[in-house]
Coordinates of N, CA, C and O in Angstrom, one line a residue:
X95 N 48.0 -13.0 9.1 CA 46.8 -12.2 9.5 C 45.6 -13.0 9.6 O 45.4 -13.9 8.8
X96 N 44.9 -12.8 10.5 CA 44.1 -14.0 11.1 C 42.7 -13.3 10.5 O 42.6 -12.2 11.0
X97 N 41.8 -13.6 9.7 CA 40.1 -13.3 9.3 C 39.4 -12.7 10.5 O 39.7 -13.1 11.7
X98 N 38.5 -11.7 10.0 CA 37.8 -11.1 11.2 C 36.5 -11.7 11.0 O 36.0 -12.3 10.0
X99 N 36.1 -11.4 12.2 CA 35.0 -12.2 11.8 C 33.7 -10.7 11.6 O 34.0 -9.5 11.8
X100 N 32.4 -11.2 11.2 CA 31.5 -10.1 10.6 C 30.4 -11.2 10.3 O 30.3 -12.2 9.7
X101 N 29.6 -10.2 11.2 CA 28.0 -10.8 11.1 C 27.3 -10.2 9.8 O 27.2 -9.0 9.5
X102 N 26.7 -11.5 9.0 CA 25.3 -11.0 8.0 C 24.2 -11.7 8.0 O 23.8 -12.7 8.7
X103 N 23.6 -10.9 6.9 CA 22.1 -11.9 7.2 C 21.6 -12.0 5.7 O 21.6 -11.2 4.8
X104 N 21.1 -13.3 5.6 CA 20.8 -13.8 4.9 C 19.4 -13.9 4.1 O 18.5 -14.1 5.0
X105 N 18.8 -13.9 2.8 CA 17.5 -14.5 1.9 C 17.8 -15.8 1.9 O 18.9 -16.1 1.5
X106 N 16.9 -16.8 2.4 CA 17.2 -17.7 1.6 C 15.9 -17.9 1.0 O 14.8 -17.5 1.4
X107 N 16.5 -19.1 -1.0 CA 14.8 -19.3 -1.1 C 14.7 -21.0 -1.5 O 15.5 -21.8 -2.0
X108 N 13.3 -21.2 -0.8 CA 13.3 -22.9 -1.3 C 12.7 -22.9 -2.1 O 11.9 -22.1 -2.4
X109 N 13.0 -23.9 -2.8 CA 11.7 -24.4 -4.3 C 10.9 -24.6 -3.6 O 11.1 -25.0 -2.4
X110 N 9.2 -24.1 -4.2 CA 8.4 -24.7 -4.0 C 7.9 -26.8 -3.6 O 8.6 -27.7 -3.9
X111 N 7.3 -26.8 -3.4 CA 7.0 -28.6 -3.5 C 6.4 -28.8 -4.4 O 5.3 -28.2 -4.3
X112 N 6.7 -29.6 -5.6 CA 5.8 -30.1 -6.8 C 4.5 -30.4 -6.8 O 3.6 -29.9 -7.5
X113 N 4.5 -31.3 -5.9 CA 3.3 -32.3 -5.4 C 2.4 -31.6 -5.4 O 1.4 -31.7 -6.1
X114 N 2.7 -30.5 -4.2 CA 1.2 -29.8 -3.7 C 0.6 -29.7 -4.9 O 1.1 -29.8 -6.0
X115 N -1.0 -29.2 -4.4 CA -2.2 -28.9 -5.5 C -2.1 -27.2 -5.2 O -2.3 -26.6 -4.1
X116 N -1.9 -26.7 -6.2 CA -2.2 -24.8 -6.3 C -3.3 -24.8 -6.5 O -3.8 -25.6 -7.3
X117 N -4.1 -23.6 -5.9 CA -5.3 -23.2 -6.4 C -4.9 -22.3 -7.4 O -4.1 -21.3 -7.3
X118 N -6.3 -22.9 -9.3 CA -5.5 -21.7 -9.7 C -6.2 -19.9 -9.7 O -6.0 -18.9 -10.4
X119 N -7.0 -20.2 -8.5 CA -7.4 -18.8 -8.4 C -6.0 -18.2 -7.8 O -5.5 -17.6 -8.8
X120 N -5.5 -18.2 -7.2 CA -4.3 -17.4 -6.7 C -3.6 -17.2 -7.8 O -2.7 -16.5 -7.4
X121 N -3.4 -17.4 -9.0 CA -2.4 -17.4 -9.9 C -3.2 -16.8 -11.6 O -2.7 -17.0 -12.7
X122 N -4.4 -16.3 -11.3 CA -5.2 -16.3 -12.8 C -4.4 -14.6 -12.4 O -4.3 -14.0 -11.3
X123 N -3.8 -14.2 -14.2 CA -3.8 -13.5 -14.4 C -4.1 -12.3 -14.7 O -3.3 -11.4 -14.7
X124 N -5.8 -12.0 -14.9 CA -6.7 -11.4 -14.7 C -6.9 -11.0 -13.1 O -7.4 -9.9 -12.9
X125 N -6.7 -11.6 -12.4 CA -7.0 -10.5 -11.2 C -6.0 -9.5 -11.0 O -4.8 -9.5 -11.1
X126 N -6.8 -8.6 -10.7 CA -5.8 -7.3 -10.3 C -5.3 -7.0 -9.3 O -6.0 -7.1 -8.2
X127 N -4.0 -6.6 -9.1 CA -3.3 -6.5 -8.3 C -2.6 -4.9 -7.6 O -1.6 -4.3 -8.0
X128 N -3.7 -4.6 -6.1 CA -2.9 -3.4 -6.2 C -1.6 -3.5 -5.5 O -1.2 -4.7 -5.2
X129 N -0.9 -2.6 -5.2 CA 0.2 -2.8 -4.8 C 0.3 -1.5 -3.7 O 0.0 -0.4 -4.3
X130 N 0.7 -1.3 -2.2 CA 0.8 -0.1 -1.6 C 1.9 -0.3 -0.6 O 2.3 -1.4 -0.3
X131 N 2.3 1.0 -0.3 CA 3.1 1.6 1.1 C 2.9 2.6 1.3 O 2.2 3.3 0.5
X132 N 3.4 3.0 2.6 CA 3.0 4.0 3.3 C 4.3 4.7 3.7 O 5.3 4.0 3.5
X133 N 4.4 5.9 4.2 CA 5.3 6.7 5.0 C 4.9 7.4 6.0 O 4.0 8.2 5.7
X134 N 5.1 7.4 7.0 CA 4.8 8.1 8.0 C 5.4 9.0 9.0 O 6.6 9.1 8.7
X135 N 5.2 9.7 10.0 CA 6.0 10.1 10.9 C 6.7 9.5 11.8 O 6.4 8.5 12.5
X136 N 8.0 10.4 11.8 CA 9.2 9.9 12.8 C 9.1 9.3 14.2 O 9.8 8.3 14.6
X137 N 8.0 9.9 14.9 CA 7.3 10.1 16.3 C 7.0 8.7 16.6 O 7.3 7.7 15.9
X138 N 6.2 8.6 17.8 CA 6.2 7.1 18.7 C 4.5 6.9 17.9 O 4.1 5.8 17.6
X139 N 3.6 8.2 17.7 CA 2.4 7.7 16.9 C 2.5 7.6 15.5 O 1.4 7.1 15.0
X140 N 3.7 7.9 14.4 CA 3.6 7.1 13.3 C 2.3 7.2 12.5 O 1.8 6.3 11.8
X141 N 2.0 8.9 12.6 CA 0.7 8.9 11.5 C 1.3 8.9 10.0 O 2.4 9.2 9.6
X142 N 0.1 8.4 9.2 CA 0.1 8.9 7.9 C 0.9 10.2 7.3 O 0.4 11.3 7.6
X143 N 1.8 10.2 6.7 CA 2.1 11.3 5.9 C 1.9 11.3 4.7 O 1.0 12.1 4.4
X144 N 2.4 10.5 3.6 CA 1.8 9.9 2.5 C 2.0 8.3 2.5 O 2.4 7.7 3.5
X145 N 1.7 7.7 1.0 CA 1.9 6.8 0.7 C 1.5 6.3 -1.2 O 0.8 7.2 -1.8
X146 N 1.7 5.6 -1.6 CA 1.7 5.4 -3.0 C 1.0 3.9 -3.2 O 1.2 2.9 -2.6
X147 N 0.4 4.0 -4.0 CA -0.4 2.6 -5.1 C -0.3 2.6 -6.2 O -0.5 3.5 -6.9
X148 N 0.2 1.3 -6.7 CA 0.2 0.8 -8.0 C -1.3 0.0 -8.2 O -1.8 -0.3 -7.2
X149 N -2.1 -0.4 -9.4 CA -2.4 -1.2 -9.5 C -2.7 -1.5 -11.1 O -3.1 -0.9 -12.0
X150 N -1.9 -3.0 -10.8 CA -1.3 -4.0 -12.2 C -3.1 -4.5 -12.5 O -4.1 -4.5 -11.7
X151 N -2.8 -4.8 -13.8 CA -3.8 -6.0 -14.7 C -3.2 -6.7 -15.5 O -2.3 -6.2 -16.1
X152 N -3.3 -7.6 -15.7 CA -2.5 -8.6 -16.3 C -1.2 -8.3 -16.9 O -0.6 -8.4 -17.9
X153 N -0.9 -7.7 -15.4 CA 0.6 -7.4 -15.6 C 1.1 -6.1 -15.9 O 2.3 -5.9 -15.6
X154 N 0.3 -5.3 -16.4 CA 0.3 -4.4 -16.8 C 0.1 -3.0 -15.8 O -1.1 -2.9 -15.5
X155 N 0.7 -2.3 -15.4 CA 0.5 -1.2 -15.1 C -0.7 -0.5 -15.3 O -0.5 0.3 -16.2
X156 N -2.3 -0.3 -14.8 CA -3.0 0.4 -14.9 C -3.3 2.2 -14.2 O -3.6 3.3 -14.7
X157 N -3.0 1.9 -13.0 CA -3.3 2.9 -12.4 C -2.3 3.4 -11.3 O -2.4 2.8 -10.2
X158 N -1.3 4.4 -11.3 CA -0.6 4.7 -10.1 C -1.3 6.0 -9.4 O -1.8 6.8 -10.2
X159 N -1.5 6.2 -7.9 CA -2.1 7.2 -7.2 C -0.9 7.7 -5.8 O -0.4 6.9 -5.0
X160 N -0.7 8.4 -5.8 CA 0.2 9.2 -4.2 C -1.0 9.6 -3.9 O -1.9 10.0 -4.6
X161 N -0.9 9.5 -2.4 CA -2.0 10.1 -1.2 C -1.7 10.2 -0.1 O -0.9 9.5 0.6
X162 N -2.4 11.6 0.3 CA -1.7 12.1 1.4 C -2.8 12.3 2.7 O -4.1 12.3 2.7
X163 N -1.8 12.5 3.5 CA -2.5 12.7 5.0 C -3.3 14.3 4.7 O -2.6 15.2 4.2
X164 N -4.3 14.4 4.9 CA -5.4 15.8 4.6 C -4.3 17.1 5.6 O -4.2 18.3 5.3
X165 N -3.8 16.7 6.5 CA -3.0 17.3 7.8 C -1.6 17.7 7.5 O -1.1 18.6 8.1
X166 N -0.9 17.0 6.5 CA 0.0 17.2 5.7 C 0.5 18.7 5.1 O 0.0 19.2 4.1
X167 N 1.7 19.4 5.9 CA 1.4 21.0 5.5 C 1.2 21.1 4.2 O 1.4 20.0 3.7
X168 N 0.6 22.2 3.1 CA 0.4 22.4 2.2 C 1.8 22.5 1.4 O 1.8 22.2 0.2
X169 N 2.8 22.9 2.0 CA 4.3 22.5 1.0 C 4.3 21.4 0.8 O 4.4 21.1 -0.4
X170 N 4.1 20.4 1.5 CA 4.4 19.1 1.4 C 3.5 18.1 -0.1 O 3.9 17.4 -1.0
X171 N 2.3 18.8 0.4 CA 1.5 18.0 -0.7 C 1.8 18.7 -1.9 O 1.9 18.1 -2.9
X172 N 2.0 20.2 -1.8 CA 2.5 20.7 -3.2 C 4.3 20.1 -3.9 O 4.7 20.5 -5.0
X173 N 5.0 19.1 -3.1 CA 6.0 18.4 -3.1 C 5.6 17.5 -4.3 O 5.9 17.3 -5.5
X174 N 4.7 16.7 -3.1 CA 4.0 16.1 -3.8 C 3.5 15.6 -5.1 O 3.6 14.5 -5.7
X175 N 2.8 16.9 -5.6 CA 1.8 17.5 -6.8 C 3.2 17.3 -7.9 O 3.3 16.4 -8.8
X176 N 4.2 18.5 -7.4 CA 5.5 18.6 -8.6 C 5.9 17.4 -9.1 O 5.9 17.3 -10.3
X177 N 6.5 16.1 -8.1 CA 7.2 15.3 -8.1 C 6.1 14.5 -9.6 O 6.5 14.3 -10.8
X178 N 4.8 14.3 -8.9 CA 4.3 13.7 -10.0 C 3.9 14.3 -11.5 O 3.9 13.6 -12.5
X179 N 3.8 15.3 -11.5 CA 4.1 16.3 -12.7 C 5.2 16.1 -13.3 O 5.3 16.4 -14.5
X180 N 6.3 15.6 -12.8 CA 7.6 15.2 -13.4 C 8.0 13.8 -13.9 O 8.8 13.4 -14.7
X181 N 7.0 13.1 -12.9 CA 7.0 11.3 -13.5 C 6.0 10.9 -14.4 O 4.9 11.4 -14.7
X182 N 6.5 9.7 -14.9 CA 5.9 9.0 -15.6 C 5.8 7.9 -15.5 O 6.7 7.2 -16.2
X183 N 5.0 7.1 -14.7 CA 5.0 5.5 -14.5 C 4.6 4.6 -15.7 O 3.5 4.4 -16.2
X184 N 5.6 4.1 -16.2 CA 4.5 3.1 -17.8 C 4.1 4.0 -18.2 O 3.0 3.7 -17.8
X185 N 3.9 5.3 -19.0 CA 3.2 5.8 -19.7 C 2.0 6.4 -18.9 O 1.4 7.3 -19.5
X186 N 1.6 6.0 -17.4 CA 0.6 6.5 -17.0 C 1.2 7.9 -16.0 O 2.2 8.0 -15.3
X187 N 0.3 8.7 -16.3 CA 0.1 10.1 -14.9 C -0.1 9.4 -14.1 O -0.9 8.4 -14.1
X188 N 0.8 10.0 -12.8 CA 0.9 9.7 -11.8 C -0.5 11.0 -10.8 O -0.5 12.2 -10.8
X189 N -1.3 10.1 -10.2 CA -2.4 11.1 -9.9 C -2.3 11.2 -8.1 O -1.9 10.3 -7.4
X190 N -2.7 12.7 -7.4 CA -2.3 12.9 -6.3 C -3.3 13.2 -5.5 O -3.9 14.2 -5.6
X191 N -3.7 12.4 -4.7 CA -5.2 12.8 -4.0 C -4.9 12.6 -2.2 O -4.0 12.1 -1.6
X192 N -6.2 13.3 -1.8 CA -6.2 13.2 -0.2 C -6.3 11.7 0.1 O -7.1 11.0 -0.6
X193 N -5.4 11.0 1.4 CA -6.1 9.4 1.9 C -7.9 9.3 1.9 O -8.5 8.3 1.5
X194 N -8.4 10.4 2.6 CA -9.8 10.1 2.5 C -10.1 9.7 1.0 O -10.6 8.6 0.6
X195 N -9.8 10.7 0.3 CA -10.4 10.1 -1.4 C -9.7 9.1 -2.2 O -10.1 8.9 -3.3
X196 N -8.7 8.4 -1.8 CA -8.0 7.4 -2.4 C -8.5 6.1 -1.1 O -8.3 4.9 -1.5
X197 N -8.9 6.2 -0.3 CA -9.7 4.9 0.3 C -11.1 4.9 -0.1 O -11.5 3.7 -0.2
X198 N -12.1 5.9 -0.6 CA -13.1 6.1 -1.2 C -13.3 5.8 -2.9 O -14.1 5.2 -3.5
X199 N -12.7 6.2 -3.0 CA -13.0 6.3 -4.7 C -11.6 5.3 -5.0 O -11.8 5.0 -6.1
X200 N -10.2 4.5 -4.6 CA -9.6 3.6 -5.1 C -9.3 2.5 -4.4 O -9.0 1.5 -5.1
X201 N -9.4 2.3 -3.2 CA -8.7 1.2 -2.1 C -9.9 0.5 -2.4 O -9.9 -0.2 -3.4
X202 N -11.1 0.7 -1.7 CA -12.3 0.0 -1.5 C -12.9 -0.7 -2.7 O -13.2 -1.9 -2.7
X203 N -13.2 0.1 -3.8 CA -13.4 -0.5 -5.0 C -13.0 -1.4 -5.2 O -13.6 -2.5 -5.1
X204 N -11.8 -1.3 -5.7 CA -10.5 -2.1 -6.1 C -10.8 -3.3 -5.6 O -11.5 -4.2 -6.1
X205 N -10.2 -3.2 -4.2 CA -9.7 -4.2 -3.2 C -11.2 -4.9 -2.7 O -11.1 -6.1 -2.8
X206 N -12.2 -4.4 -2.4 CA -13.6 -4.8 -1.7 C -14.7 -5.1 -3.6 O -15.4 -6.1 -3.5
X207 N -14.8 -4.9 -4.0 CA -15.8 -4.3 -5.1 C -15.1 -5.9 -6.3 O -15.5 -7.1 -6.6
X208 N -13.9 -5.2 -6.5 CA -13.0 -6.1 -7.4 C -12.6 -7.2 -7.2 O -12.6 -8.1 -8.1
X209 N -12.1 -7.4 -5.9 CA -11.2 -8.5 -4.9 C -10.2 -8.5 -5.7 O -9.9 -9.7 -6.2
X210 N -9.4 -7.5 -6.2 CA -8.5 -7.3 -6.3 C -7.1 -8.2 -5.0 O -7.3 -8.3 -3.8
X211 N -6.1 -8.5 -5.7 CA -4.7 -8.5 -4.3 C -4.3 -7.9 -3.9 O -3.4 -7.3 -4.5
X212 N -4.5 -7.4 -2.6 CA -3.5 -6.1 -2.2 C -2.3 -7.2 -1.6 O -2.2 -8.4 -1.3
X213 N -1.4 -6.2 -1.6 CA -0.3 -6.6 -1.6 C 0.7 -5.2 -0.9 O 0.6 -4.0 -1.4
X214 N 1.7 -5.5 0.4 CA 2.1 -4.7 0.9 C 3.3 -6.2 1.8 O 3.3 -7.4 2.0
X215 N 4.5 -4.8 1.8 CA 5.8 -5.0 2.3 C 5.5 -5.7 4.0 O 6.0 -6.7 4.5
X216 N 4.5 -4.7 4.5 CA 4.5 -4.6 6.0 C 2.9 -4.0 6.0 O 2.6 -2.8 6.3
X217 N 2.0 -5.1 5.6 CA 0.8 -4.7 5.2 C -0.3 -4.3 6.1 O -1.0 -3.3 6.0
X218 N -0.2 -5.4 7.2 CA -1.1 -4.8 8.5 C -0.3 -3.4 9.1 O -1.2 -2.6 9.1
X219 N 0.4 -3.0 9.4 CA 1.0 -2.0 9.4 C 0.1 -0.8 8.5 O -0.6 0.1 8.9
X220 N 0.5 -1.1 7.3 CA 0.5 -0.1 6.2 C -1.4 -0.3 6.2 O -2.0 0.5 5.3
X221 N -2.2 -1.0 6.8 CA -3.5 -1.0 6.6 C -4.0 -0.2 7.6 O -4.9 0.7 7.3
X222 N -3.6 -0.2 8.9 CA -3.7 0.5 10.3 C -4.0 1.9 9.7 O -5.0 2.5 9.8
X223 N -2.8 2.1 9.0 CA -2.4 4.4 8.6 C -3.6 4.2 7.8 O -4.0 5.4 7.7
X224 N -4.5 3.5 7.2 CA -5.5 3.8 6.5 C -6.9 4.4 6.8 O -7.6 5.0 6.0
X225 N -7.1 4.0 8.2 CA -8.0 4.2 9.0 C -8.3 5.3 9.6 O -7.7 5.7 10.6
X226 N -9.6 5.9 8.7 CA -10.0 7.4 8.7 C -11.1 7.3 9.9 O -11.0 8.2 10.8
X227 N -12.1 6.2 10.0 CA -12.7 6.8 11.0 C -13.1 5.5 12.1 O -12.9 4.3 12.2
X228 N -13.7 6.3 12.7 CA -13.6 4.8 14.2 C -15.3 5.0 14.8 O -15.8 6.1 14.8
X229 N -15.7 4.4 15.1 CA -17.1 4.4 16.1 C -16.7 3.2 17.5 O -15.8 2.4 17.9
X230 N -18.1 3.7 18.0 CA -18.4 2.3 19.0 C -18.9 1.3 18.2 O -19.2 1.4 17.0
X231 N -18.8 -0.1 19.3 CA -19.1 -1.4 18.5 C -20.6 -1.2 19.1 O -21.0 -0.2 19.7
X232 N -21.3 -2.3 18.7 CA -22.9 -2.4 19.0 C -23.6 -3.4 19.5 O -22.7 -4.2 19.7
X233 N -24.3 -3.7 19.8 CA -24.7 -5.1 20.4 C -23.9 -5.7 21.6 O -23.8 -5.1 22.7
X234 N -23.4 -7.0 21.3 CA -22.5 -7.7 22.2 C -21.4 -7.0 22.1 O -20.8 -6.7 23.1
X235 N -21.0 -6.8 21.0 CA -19.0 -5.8 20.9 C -18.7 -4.5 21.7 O -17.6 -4.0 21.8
X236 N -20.4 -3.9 22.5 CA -20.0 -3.0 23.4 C -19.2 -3.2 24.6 O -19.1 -4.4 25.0
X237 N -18.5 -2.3 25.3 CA -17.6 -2.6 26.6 C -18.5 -3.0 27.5 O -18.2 -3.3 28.6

């Protein structure tokens, strides 16, 4: 009986290089680290449906938030509401807010205020669905 053949795919990981010099700002434990993804629609535009944030402190689990698209049928976010009424992350309530008010009152802080890490799978992606509002540019950035 002759082996079939079968395609896979592989992780690989290298050690780092010793030598190099780390900065140890990238590695102080004290910075906070949020953590996000998104979900979106099936469709060729790929809006916001929800998405979820962690954010760690020294390691520790501080803050988990679900947030949703304002557009989002009202079943959905009441989906939502239950699921986290049911969980328990670390000990913390899982809290459920609109994207407008989880870019206002948690992303920006955090991430801008704090310089917090964000951190994402597929992050410019998952930064795009975040984007509530748009203008013209001004000056030289006009068309």
């Amino acid at each position: 009986m002759k082996p079939e053949s079968t395609d896979i795919a592989l992780r690989a990981y290298i050690p780092p290089n010793k030598t190099r010099k780390e900065s140890p700002d990238i590695f102080c434990e004290e910075r906070p680290v949020i953590v996000f993804d998104t979900e979106t629609t099936e469709d060729e535009y790929q809006y916001l449906r929800f998405g979820s944030c962690g954010i760690w402190i020294s390691g520790h689990l501080h803050r988990f938030v679900l947030f949703y698209n304002p557009t989002l049928p009202e079943r959905d976010i009441e989906a939502l509401r239950e699921y986290a009424a049911s969980q328990n992350a670390d000990g913390i309530g899982i809290e459920v807010m609109s994207a407008h008010d989880f870019i206002d009152r948690i992303f920006y802080p955090w991430v801008i205020d704090t310089q917090a890490l964000c951190v994402g799978f597929n992050l410019a992606f998952d930064l795009s669905r975040l984007a509530i509002r748009h203008g013209y540019g001004r000056g030289t950035r006009r068309n």
